[in-house]
Amino acid sequence: MLRLSAAFAAIAIFLAACAAPPTPTLGPDGRPLPRVYRISANDADDVQFRMLDSVNALRQAAGSGAVELNAQLTAAAATHARDMSVQNRPWHFGSDGSSPIERVQRTGYTGQMLGETISETYETELETLAAWMDQPDTRRVILEPAARNMGFAWHQEANGKLWWTLVMGN
């Protein structure tokens, strides 16, 4: 009897593994509803370098030179991503009234700040980059031919919402 029960349990597990994956819940536009994208501490470097590699691939395709991650621009981006979360709104001014140029200057960056792109989303960094590339103003920042440095950071809230900031400089 024990062997028969074990055999039925094994068959049930096998059949459950063969079941079709759950179909995604679709929104009114027919596209799958977004899932929360969580960034762990172990994934942080991967996220940053995926974005850098993707930006450089897009820049190369557009005929612009590659950019390098810059610690000061990344610090300015991180400060602003966190501050947008505190303000609960995506905009280019800090809670202290600071502009992107002022935030970059505060970090000691000696180059020229060329532009900033921001986003409030639950999407991955690559989905966010794709959305930025769909808009002429943010596309211009990313592909700016004079850019040589990039800062990129995010802040993720407990509910999964992400505040992304990308800064270009030369």
mmCIF file of C-alpha atoms in Angstrom:
data_model
loop_
_atom_site.group_PDB
_atom_site.id
_atom_site.type_symbol
_atom_site.label_atom_id
_atom_site.label_comp_id
_atom_site.label_asym_id
_atom_site.label_seq_id
_atom_site.Cartn_x
_atom_site.Cartn_y
_atom_site.Cartn_z
ATOM 1 C CA MET A 1 0.000 0.000 0.000
ATOM 2 C CA LEU A 2 2.881 2.367 0.815
ATOM 3 C CA ARG A 3 4.464 1.698 -2.596
ATOM 4 C CA LEU A 4 1.173 2.365 -4.354
ATOM 5 C CA SER A 5 0.759 5.685 -2.525
ATOM 6 C CA ALA A 6 4.329 6.669 -3.373
ATOM 7 C CA ALA A 7 3.748 5.778 -7.028
ATOM 8 C CA PHE A 8 0.592 7.922 -7.168
ATOM 9 C CA ALA A 9 2.416 10.810 -5.487
ATOM 10 C CA ALA A 10 5.261 10.565 -8.014
ATOM 11 C CA ILE A 11 2.782 10.513 -10.912
ATOM 12 C CA ALA A 12 0.925 13.525 -9.488
ATOM 13 C CA ILE A 13 4.177 15.488 -9.135
ATOM 14 C CA PHE A 14 5.191 14.530 -12.681
ATOM 15 C CA LEU A 15 1.822 15.616 -14.111
ATOM 16 C CA ALA A 16 1.921 18.888 -12.176
ATOM 17 C CA ALA A 17 5.346 19.631 -13.648
ATOM 18 C CA CYS A 18 3.944 19.035 -17.140
ATOM 19 C CA ALA A 19 1.141 21.556 -16.695
ATOM 20 C CA ALA A 20 1.189 24.611 -18.934
ATOM 21 C CA PRO A 21 2.661 27.720 -17.367
ATOM 22 C CA PRO A 22 0.111 30.204 -16.102
ATOM 23 C CA THR A 23 -1.010 32.684 -18.721
ATOM 24 C CA PRO A 24 -0.107 36.270 -17.878
ATOM 25 C CA THR A 25 -2.866 38.620 -16.837
ATOM 26 C CA LEU A 26 -3.552 41.026 -19.676
ATOM 27 C CA GLY A 27 -4.406 44.690 -19.360
ATOM 28 C CA PRO A 28 -7.036 46.572 -21.388
ATOM 29 C CA ASP A 29 -4.468 47.136 -24.156
ATOM 30 C CA GLY A 30 -3.943 43.372 -24.544
ATOM 31 C CA ARG A 31 -0.391 43.522 -23.197
ATOM 32 C CA PRO A 32 0.700 41.608 -20.093
ATOM 33 C CA LEU A 33 0.330 43.591 -16.886
ATOM 34 C CA PRO A 34 3.677 44.551 -15.355
ATOM 35 C CA ARG A 35 5.224 42.461 -12.629
ATOM 36 C CA VAL A 36 7.236 43.941 -9.807
ATOM 37 C CA TYR A 37 10.925 43.987 -10.711
ATOM 38 C CA ARG A 38 13.028 43.673 -7.580
ATOM 39 C CA ILE A 39 16.711 44.608 -7.594
ATOM 40 C CA SER A 40 18.730 42.782 -4.967
ATOM 41 C CA ALA A 41 22.042 44.040 -3.614
ATOM 42 C CA ASN A 42 23.727 41.229 -5.571
ATOM 43 C CA ASP A 43 22.154 42.469 -8.819
ATOM 44 C CA ALA A 44 23.064 46.155 -8.443
ATOM 45 C CA ASP A 45 26.325 46.006 -10.409
ATOM 46 C CA ASP A 46 24.707 43.897 -13.133
ATOM 47 C CA VAL A 47 21.891 46.440 -13.538
ATOM 48 C CA GLN A 48 24.339 49.317 -13.828
ATOM 49 C CA PHE A 49 26.559 47.565 -16.389
ATOM 50 C CA ARG A 50 23.569 46.279 -18.417
ATOM 51 C CA MET A 51 22.438 49.882 -18.735
ATOM 52 C CA LEU A 52 25.924 51.107 -19.649
ATOM 53 C CA ASP A 53 26.367 48.381 -22.278
ATOM 54 C CA SER A 54 22.909 49.041 -23.727
ATOM 55 C CA VAL A 55 23.417 52.806 -23.861
ATOM 56 C CA ASN A 56 26.775 52.320 -25.575
ATOM 57 C CA ALA A 57 25.247 49.923 -28.123
ATOM 58 C CA LEU A 58 22.570 52.503 -28.945
ATOM 59 C CA ARG A 59 25.168 55.272 -29.123
ATOM 60 C CA GLN A 60 27.356 53.211 -31.443
ATOM 61 C CA ALA A 61 24.403 52.515 -33.745
ATOM 62 C CA ALA A 62 23.719 56.273 -33.843
ATOM 63 C CA GLY A 63 27.352 57.125 -34.580
ATOM 64 C CA SER A 64 28.154 58.552 -31.133
ATOM 65 C CA GLY A 65 31.161 57.547 -29.050
ATOM 66 C CA ALA A 66 30.989 55.317 -26.000
ATOM 67 C CA VAL A 67 30.467 56.723 -22.510
ATOM 68 C CA GLU A 68 32.013 55.553 -19.242
ATOM 69 C CA LEU A 69 30.383 55.361 -15.839
ATOM 70 C CA ASN A 70 31.419 58.294 -13.700
ATOM 71 C CA ALA A 71 31.232 58.100 -9.899
ATOM 72 C CA GLN A 72 30.326 61.765 -9.428
ATOM 73 C CA LEU A 73 27.532 61.700 -12.014
ATOM 74 C CA THR A 74 26.281 58.446 -10.492
ATOM 75 C CA ALA A 75 26.241 60.098 -7.053
ATOM 76 C CA ALA A 76 24.175 62.978 -8.453
ATOM 77 C CA ALA A 77 21.820 60.472 -10.101
ATOM 78 C CA ALA A 78 21.461 58.449 -6.870
ATOM 79 C CA THR A 79 20.715 61.556 -4.826
ATOM 80 C CA HIS A 80 18.024 62.629 -7.254
ATOM 81 C CA ALA A 81 16.441 59.173 -7.573
ATOM 82 C CA ARG A 82 16.078 59.014 -3.793
ATOM 83 C CA ASP A 83 14.782 62.588 -3.642
ATOM 84 C CA MET A 84 12.119 61.959 -6.309
ATOM 85 C CA SER A 85 10.859 59.084 -4.175
ATOM 86 C CA VAL A 86 10.647 61.369 -1.141
ATOM 87 C CA GLN A 87 8.740 63.943 -3.199
ATOM 88 C CA ASN A 88 6.669 61.163 -4.822
ATOM 89 C CA ARG A 89 6.908 62.788 -8.237
ATOM 90 C CA PRO A 90 9.196 62.446 -11.218
ATOM 91 C CA TRP A 91 10.629 65.823 -12.042
ATOM 92 C CA HIS A 92 14.007 67.408 -12.541
ATOM 93 C CA PHE A 93 14.073 69.668 -9.479
ATOM 94 C CA GLY A 94 15.211 68.548 -6.045
ATOM 95 C CA SER A 95 13.168 69.017 -2.887
ATOM 96 C CA ASP A 96 15.598 71.833 -2.031
ATOM 97 C CA GLY A 97 14.916 73.512 -5.396
ATOM 98 C CA SER A 98 18.172 72.272 -6.930
ATOM 99 C CA SER A 99 18.509 71.814 -10.672
ATOM 100 C CA PRO A 100 20.333 68.912 -12.330
ATOM 101 C CA ILE A 101 23.297 71.237 -12.972
ATOM 102 C CA GLU A 102 23.524 72.183 -9.291
ATOM 103 C CA ARG A 103 23.334 68.551 -8.165
ATOM 104 C CA VAL A 104 26.160 67.594 -10.525
ATOM 105 C CA GLN A 105 28.281 70.540 -9.349
ATOM 106 C CA ARG A 106 27.775 69.503 -5.707
ATOM 107 C CA THR A 107 29.466 66.169 -6.424
ATOM 108 C CA GLY A 108 32.611 67.907 -7.657
ATOM 109 C CA TYR A 109 32.171 66.872 -11.289
ATOM 110 C CA THR A 110 34.389 69.202 -13.307
ATOM 111 C CA GLY A 111 32.888 68.466 -16.726
ATOM 112 C CA GLN A 112 29.734 69.895 -18.219
ATOM 113 C CA MET A 113 26.391 68.286 -17.376
ATOM 114 C CA LEU A 114 24.692 67.645 -20.730
ATOM 115 C CA GLY A 115 21.337 66.219 -19.712
ATOM 116 C CA GLU A 116 19.296 64.145 -17.318
ATOM 117 C CA THR A 117 16.602 61.541 -17.915
ATOM 118 C CA ILE A 118 14.281 60.334 -15.169
ATOM 119 C CA SER A 119 11.526 57.789 -14.744
ATOM 120 C CA GLU A 120 9.046 56.514 -12.184
ATOM 121 C CA THR A 121 8.095 52.938 -13.010
ATOM 122 C CA TYR A 122 7.953 49.287 -12.014
ATOM 123 C CA GLU A 123 9.835 48.319 -15.189
ATOM 124 C CA THR A 124 13.343 46.984 -15.640
ATOM 125 C CA GLU A 125 16.250 49.220 -16.575
ATOM 126 C CA LEU A 126 16.105 47.990 -20.174
ATOM 127 C CA GLU A 127 12.358 48.576 -20.465
ATOM 128 C CA THR A 128 12.957 52.047 -19.049
ATOM 129 C CA LEU A 129 15.750 52.682 -21.560
ATOM 130 C CA ALA A 130 13.427 51.597 -24.386
ATOM 131 C CA ALA A 131 10.774 54.046 -23.150
ATOM 132 C CA TRP A 132 13.378 56.834 -22.987
ATOM 133 C CA MET A 133 14.459 56.043 -26.551
ATOM 134 C CA ASP A 134 10.832 56.401 -27.718
ATOM 135 C CA GLN A 135 10.786 60.063 -26.629
ATOM 136 C CA PRO A 136 12.733 62.628 -28.679
ATOM 137 C CA ASP A 137 13.907 64.702 -25.687
ATOM 138 C CA THR A 138 15.268 61.788 -23.648
ATOM 139 C CA ARG A 139 16.648 60.082 -26.758
ATOM 140 C CA ARG A 140 18.635 63.265 -27.450
ATOM 141 C CA VAL A 141 20.182 63.137 -23.959
ATOM 142 C CA ILE A 142 21.184 59.472 -24.307
ATOM 143 C CA LEU A 143 22.646 59.893 -27.796
ATOM 144 C CA GLU A 144 24.266 63.310 -27.176
ATOM 145 C CA PRO A 145 27.445 63.155 -29.318
ATOM 146 C CA ALA A 146 29.480 65.270 -26.879
ATOM 147 C CA ALA A 147 28.819 62.933 -23.921
ATOM 148 C CA ARG A 148 31.793 61.018 -22.540
ATOM 149 C CA ASN A 149 30.557 60.227 -19.021
ATOM 150 C CA MET A 150 27.365 58.726 -17.668
ATOM 151 C CA GLY A 151 25.886 58.538 -14.213
ATOM 152 C CA PHE A 152 23.128 56.035 -13.584
ATOM 153 C CA ALA A 153 21.288 55.156 -10.390
ATOM 154 C CA TRP A 154 17.919 54.241 -8.961
ATOM 155 C CA HIS A 155 15.972 54.059 -5.770
ATOM 156 C CA GLN A 156 13.533 51.213 -5.189
ATOM 157 C CA GLU A 157 10.691 51.611 -2.716
ATOM 158 C CA ALA A 158 9.416 48.748 -0.560
ATOM 159 C CA ASN A 159 6.419 48.321 -2.905
ATOM 160 C CA GLY A 160 8.809 47.795 -5.845
ATOM 161 C CA LYS A 161 8.398 51.204 -7.491
ATOM 162 C CA LEU A 162 11.630 52.331 -9.121
ATOM 163 C CA TRP A 163 12.897 55.861 -9.566
ATOM 164 C CA TRP A 164 15.548 55.852 -12.315
ATOM 165 C CA THR A 165 17.970 58.706 -13.085
ATOM 166 C CA LEU A 166 20.544 58.856 -15.879
ATOM 167 C CA VAL A 167 22.910 61.841 -16.236
ATOM 168 C CA MET A 168 25.223 62.563 -19.170
ATOM 169 C CA GLY A 169 28.318 64.760 -19.058
ATOM 170 C CA ASN A 170 31.553 65.463 -20.892
#
